[in-house]
Tab-separated table of C-alpha atoms in Angstrom:
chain	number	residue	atom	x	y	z
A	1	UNK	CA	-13.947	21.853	-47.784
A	2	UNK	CA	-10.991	24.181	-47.767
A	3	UNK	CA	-9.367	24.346	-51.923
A	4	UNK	CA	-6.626	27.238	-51.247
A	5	UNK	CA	-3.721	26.188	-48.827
A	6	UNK	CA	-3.320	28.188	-45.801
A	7	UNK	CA	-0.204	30.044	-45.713
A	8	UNK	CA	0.296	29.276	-41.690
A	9	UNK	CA	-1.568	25.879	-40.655
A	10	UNK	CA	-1.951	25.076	-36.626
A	11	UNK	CA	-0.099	22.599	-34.862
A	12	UNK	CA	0.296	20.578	-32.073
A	13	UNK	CA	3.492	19.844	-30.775
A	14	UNK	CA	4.709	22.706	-28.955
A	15	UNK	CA	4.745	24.805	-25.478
A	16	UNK	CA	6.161	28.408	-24.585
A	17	UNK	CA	7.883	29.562	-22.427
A	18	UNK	CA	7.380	32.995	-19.894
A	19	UNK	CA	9.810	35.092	-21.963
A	20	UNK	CA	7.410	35.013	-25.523
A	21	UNK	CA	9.392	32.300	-27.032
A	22	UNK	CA	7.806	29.056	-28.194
A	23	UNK	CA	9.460	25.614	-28.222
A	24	UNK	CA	8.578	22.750	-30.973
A	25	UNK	CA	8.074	19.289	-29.534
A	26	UNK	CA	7.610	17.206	-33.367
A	27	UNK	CA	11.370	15.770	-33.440
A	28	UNK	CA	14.571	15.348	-31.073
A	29	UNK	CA	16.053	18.984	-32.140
A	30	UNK	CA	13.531	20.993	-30.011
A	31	UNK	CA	13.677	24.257	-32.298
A	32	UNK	CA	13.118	27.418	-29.235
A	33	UNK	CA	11.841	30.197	-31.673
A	34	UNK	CA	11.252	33.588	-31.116
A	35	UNK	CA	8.200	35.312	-33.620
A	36	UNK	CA	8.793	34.890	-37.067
A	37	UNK	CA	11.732	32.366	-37.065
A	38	UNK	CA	11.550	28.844	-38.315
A	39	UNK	CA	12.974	25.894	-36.919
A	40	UNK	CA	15.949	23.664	-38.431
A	41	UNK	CA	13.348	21.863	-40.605
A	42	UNK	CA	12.555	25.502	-42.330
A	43	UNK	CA	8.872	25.012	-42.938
A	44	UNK	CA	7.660	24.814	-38.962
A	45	UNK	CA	7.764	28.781	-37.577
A	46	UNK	CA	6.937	30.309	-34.699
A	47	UNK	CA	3.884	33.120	-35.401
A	48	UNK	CA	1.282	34.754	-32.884
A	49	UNK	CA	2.898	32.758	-30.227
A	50	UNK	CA	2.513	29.308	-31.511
A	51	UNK	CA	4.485	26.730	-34.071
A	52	UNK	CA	2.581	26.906	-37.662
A	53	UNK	CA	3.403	24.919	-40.645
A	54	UNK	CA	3.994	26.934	-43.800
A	55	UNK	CA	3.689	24.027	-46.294
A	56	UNK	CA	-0.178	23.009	-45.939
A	57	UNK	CA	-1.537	21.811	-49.439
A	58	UNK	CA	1.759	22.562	-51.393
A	59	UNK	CA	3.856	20.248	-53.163
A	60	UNK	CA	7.351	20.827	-55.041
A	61	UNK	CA	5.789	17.815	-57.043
A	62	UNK	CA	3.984	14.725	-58.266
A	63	UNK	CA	5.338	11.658	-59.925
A	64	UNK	CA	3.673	8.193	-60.150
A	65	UNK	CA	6.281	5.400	-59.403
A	66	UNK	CA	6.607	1.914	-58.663
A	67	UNK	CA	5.769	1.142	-55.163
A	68	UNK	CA	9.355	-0.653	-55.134
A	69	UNK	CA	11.135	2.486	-56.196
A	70	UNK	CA	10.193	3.630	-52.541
A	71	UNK	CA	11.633	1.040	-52.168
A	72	UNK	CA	8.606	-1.420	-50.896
A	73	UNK	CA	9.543	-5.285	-52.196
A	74	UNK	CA	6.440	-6.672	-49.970
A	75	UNK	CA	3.988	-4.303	-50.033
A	76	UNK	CA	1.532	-4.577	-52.849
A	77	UNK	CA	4.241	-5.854	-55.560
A	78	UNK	CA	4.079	-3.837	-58.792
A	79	UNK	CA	1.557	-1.432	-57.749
A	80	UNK	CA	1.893	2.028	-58.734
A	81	UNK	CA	1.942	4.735	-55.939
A	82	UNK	CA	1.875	8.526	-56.209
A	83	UNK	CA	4.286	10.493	-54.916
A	84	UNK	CA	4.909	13.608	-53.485
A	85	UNK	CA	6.903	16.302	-51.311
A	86	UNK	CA	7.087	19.393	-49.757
A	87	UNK	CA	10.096	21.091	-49.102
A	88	UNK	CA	12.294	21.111	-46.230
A	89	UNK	CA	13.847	18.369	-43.364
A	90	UNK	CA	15.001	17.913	-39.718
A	91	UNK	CA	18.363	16.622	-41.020
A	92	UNK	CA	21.020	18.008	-42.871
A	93	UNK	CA	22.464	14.850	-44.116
A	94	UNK	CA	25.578	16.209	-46.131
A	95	UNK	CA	24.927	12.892	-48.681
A	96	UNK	CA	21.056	14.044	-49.219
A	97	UNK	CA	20.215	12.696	-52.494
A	98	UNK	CA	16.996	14.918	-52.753
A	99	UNK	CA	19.046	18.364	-51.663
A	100	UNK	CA	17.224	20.533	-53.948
A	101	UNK	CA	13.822	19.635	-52.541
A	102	UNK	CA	14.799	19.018	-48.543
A	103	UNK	CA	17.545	21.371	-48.448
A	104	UNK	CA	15.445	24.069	-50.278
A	105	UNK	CA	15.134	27.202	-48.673
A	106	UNK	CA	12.936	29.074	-50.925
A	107	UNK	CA	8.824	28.755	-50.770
A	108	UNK	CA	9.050	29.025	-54.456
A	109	UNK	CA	10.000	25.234	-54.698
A	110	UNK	CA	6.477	24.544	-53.695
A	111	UNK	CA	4.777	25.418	-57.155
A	112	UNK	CA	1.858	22.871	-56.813
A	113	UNK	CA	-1.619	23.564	-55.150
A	114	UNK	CA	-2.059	20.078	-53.672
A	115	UNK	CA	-4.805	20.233	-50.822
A	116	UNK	CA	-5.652	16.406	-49.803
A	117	UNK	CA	-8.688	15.722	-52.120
A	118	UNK	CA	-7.112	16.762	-54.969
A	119	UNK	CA	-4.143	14.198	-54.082
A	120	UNK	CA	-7.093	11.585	-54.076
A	121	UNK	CA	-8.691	12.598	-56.879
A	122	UNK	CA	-5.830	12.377	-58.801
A	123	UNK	CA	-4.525	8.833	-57.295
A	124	UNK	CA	-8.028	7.539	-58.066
A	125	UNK	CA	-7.738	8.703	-61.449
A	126	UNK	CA	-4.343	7.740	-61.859
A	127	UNK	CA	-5.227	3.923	-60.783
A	128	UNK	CA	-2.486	4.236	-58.266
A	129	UNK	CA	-3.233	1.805	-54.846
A	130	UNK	CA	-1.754	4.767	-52.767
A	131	UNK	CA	-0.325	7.814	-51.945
A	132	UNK	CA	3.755	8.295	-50.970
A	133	UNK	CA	5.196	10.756	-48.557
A	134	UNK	CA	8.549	10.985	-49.717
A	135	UNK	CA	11.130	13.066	-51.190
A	136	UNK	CA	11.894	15.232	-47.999
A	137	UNK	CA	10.490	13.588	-44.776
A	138	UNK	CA	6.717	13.901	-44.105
A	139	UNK	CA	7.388	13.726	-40.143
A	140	UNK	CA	8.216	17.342	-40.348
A	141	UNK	CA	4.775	18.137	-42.337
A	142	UNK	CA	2.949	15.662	-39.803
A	143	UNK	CA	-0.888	17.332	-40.078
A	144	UNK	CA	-0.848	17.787	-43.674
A	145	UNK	CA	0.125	14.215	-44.003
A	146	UNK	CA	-2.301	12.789	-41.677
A	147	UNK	CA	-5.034	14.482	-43.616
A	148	UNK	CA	-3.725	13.460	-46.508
A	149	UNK	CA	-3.845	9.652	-45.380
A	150	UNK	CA	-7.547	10.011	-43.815
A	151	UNK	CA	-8.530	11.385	-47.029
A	152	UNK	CA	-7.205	8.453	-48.712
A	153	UNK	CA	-8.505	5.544	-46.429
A	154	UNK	CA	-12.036	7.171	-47.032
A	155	UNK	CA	-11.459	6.199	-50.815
A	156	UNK	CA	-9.753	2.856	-50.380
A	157	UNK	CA	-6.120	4.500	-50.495
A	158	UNK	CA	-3.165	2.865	-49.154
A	159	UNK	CA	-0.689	6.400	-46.905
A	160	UNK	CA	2.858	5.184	-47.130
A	161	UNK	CA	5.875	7.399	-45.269
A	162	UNK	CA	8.981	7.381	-46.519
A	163	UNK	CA	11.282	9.085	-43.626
A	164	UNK	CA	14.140	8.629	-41.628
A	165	UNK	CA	12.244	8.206	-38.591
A	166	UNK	CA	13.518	11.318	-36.479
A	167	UNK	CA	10.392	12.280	-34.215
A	168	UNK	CA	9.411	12.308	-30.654
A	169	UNK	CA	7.561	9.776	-29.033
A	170	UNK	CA	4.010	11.772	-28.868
A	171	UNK	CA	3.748	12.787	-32.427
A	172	UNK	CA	5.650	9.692	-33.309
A	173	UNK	CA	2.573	7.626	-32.235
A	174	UNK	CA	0.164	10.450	-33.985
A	175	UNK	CA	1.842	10.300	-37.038
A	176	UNK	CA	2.257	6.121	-37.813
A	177	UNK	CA	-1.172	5.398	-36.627
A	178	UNK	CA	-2.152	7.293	-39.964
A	179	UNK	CA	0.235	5.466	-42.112
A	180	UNK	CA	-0.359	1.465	-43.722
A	181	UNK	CA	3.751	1.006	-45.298
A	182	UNK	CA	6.718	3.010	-44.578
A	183	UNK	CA	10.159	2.956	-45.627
A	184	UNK	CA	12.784	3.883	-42.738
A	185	UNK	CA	16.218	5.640	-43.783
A	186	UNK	CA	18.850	4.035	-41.112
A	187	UNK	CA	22.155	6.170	-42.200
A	188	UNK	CA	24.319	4.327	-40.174
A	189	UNK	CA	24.817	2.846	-36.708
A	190	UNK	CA	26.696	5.079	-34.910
A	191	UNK	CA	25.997	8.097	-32.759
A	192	UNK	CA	29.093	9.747	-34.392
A	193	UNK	CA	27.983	9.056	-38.319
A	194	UNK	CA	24.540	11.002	-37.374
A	195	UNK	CA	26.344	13.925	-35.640
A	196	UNK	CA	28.746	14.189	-38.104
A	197	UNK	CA	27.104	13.662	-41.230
A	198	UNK	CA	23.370	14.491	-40.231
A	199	UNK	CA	23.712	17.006	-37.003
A	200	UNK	CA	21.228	14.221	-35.518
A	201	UNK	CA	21.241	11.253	-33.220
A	202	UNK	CA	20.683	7.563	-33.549
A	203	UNK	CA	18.705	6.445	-30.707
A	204	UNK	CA	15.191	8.314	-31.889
A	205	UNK	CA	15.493	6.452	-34.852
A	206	UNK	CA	16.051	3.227	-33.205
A	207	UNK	CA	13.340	4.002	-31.008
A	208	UNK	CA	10.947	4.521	-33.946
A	209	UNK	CA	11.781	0.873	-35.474
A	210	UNK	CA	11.125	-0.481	-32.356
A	211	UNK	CA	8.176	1.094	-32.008
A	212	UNK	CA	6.899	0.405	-35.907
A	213	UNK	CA	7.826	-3.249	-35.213
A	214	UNK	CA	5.980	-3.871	-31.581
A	215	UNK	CA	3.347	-1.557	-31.293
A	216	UNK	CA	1.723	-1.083	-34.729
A	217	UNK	CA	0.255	-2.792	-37.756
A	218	UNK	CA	2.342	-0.659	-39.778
A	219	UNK	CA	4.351	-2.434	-42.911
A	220	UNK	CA	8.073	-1.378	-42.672
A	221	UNK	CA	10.929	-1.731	-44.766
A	222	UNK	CA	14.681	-0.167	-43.491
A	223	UNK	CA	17.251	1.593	-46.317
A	224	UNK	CA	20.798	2.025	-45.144
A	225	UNK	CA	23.018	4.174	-47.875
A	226	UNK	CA	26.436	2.793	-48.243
A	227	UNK	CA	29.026	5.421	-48.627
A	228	UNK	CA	32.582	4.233	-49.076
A	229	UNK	CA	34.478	4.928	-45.356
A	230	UNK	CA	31.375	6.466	-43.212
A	231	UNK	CA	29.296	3.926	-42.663
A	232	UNK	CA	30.338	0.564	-44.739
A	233	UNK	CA	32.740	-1.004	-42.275
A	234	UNK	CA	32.615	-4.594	-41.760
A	235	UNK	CA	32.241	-4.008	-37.691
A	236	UNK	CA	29.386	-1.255	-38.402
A	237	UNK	CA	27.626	-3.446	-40.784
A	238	UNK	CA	27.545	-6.259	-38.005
A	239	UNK	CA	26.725	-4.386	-34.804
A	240	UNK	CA	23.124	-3.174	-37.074
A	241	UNK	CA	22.208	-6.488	-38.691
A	242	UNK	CA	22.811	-8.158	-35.122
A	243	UNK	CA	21.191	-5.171	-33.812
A	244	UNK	CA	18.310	-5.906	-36.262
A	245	UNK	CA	17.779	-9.329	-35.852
A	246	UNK	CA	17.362	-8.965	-32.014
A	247	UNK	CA	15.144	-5.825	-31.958
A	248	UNK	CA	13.561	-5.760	-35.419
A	249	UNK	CA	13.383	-9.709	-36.324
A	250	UNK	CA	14.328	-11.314	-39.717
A	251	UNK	CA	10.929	-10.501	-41.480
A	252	UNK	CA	11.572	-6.492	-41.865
A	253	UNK	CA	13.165	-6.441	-45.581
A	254	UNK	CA	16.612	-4.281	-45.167
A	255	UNK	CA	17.375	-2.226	-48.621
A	256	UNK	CA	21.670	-1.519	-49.115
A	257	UNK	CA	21.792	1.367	-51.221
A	258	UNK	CA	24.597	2.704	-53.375
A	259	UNK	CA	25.280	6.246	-52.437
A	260	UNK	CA	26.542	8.354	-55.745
A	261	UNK	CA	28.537	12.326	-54.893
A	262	UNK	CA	25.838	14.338	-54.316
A	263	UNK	CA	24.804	17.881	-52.543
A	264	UNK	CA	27.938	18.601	-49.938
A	265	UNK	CA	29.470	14.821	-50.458
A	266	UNK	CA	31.310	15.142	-53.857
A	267	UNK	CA	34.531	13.812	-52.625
A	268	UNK	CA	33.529	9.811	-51.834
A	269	UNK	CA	33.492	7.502	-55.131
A	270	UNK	CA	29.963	5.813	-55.819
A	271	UNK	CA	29.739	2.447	-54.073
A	272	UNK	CA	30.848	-0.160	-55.003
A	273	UNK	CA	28.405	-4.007	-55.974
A	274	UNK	CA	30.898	-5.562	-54.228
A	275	UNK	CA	30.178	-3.717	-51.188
A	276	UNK	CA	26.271	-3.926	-51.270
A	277	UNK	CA	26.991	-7.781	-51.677
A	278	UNK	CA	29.325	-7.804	-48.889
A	279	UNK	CA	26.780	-6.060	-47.009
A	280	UNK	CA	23.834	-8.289	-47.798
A	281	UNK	CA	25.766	-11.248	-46.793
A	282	UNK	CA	26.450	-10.196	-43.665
A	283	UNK	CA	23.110	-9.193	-43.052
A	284	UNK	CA	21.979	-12.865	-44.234
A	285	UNK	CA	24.243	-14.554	-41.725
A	286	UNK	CA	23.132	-12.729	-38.921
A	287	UNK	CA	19.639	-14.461	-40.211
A	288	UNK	CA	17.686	-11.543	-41.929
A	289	UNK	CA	15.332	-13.146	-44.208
A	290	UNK	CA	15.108	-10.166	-46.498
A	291	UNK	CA	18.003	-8.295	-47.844
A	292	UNK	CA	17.852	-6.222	-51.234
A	293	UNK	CA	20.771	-4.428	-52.891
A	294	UNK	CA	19.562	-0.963	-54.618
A	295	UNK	CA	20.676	1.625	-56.635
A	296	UNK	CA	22.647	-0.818	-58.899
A	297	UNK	CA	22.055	-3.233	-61.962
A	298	UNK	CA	21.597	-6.717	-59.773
A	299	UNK	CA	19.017	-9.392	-60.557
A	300	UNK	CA	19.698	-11.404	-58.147
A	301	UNK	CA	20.303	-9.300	-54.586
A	302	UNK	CA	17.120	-7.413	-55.955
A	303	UNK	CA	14.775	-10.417	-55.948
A	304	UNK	CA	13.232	-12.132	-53.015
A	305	UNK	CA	13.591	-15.671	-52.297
A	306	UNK	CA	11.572	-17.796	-49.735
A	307	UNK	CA	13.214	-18.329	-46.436
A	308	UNK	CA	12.204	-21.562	-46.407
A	309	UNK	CA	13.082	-23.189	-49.479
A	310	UNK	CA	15.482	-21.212	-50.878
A	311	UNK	CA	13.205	-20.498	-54.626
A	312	UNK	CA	13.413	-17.567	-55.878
A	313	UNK	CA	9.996	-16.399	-55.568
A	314	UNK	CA	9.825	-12.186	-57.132
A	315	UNK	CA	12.145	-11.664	-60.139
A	316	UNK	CA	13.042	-7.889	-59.942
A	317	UNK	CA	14.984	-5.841	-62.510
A	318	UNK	CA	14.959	-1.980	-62.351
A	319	UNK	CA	11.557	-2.091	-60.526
A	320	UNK	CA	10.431	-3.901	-62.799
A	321	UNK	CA	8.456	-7.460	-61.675
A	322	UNK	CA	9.827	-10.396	-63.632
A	323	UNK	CA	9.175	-14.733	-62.357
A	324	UNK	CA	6.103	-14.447	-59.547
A	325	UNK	CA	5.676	-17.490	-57.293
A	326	UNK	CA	3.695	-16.232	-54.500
A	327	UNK	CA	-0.035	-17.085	-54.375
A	328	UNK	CA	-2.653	-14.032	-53.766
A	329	UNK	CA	-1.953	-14.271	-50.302
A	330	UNK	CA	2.005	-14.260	-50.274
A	331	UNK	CA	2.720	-17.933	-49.849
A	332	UNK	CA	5.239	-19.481	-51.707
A	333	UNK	CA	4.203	-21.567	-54.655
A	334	UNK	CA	6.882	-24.192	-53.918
A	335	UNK	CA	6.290	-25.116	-50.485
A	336	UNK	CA	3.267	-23.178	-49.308
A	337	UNK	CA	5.277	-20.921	-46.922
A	338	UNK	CA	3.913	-17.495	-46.070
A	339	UNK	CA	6.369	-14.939	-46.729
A	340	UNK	CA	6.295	-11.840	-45.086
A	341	UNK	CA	4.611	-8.583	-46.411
A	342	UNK	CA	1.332	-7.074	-47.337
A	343	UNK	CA	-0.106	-9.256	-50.585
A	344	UNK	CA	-3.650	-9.131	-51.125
A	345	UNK	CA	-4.118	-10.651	-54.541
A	346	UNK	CA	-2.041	-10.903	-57.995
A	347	UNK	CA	0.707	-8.996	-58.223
A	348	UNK	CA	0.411	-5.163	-60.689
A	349	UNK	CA	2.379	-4.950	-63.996
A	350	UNK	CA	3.018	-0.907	-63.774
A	351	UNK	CA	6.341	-1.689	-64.255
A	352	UNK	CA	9.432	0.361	-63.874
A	353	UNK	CA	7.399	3.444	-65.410
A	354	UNK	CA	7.975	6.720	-63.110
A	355	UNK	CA	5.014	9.826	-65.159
A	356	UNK	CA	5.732	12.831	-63.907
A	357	UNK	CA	1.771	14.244	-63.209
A	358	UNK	CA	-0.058	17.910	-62.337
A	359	UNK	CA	-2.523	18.167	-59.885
A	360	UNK	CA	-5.676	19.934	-62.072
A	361	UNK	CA	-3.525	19.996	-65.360
């Protein structure tokens, strides 16, 4: 068993062409590289003639959270979860909230040894019920993840991706049938918001809750940041919930976020409650079942109710698990209907907690 990363780790999405260089098939961007040049993600790189992934067994750090800080609201409530990230992403989202780490251009961000038994060894230790892929996206780090995640299912560990979803079809299918929970960033729902504010597109993401919804077991939540006059209009906000509801159904939880100036974005004002509300109601009249407001001091858009009766049936404040009237199973305790999510016994009491950690400190 291999303890020291590898400082250029194989892949498998790729093909070259006759005149030496080599083309990356992992996302929609389809990097061509010549030798020694890296793709728009930074940490995929053409060397010896094939595409090798620079990050293997490195982390730019650990932190155990609450799962909902992922955010996950039905997805073993109040469990903790260890998270961690490389460096690196295949979108350069002006608004990136995590720029130092995703944006980062520099290998010395990845300070951490972190092959994929030590990240069990220390989840184990750390009583967490599973291991997070988050703070740049894991799609563009796809084999370390996926070993990662095996190594975790051997030892009763949950693999949970947080990502915006921007992969090809092939790896796309490679990657999720690793994962149990993922969170999916939707940034807006236009082709012109992910051109202009994430030199991306819209459909691959769309394609990927489609395929998360009908062809896997996979546990999904959607985010969609709010920022004042991109993406909050009243039309935009109604062509994705009714968008939703048809495609996705009313059962996938949908976070609103409040965006705050960050990175490249430091000219828009932090959003606004009112606008997170005004978001959440539209999303409940085009009959999503599930619709949290984040980011903000709310009780009340931050707690789930039962679709059925109307109780409030998970008290949330901060992350932090207040009133509980589901049974082990997820049913409500008022009228026995099972709402949806992953619930397999009482809920955790970590709390709203977030320890930063070092692997073999």
């Amino acid at each position: 068993m291999k303890t020291v990363p590898p400082e250029y780790f194989p892949t498998r999405y790729w093909h070259k062409h006759e005149d030496g260089r080599v083309t990356c098939d992992l996302c929609p961007h389809h990097c061509t590289l010549r030798e020694g040049k890296r793709g728009s993600c930074f940490v995929r790189m053409h060397h010896q003639g094939e595409i090798v992934l620079t990050t293997y067994g490195r982390s730019s750090g650990f932190c155990i959270d609450p799962i909902e800080k992922k955010p996950l609201n039905h997805f073993h409530p109040g469990s903790s979860v260890l998270s961690f990230g490389t460096a690196g992403c295949n979108l350069s989202c002006g608004f990136c909230q995590n720029w130092d780490i995703s944006k980062s251009r520099h290998i010395d961000t990845l300070c951490d040894t972190a092959m994929p038994q030590d990240l069990v060894k220390m989840a184990r230790q750390s009583g967490c019920d599973s291991i997070a892929f988050t703070y740049n996206d894991p799609v563009i780090f796809l084999e370390y993840a996926v070993d990662v995640a095996q190594a975790a299912h051997e030892q009763g560990i949950k693999a949970v991706a947080v990502t915006a979803g921007y992969i090809c079809d092939e790896p796309r299918i490679d990657f999720f049938r690793h994962m149990d929970a993922a969170n999916v960033d939707l940034k807006g729902f236009t082709q012109e918001f992910y051109h202009k504010n994430c030199h991306g597109h819209l459909q691959p993401v769309l394609d990927t809750l489609k395929y998360l919804k009908h062809e896997t077991q996979v546990w999904f939540e959607i985010t969609t940041l709010l920022i004042p006059g991109e993406n909050d209009s009243e039309a935009e906000l109604n062509n994705m919930c009714q968008w939703l509801a048809e495609n996705i159904g009313p059962d996938v939880p949908l976070h609103f976020s409040a965006f705050h100036p960050d990175f490249k974005m430091l000219d828009k004002a932090p959003t606004p409650l009112n606008t997170l509300l005004r978001a959440r109601k539209i999303a409940l009249d085009h009959g999503l079942h599930y619709v949290y407001c984040g980011n903000v001091f709310d009780v009340r858009s931050d707690s789930t109710y039962c679709p059925n009766c109307k109780a409030m049936v998970i008290e949330r404040n901060w992350y932090q698990l207040g009133e509980y009237h589901l049974d082990d199973n997820g049913h409500c305790n008022y009228c026995r209907h099972a709402v949806a999510g992953v619930f397999e016994g009482p809920p955790g009491h970590f709390g709203r907690r977030r320890i930063p950690v070092r692997i073999g400190a």
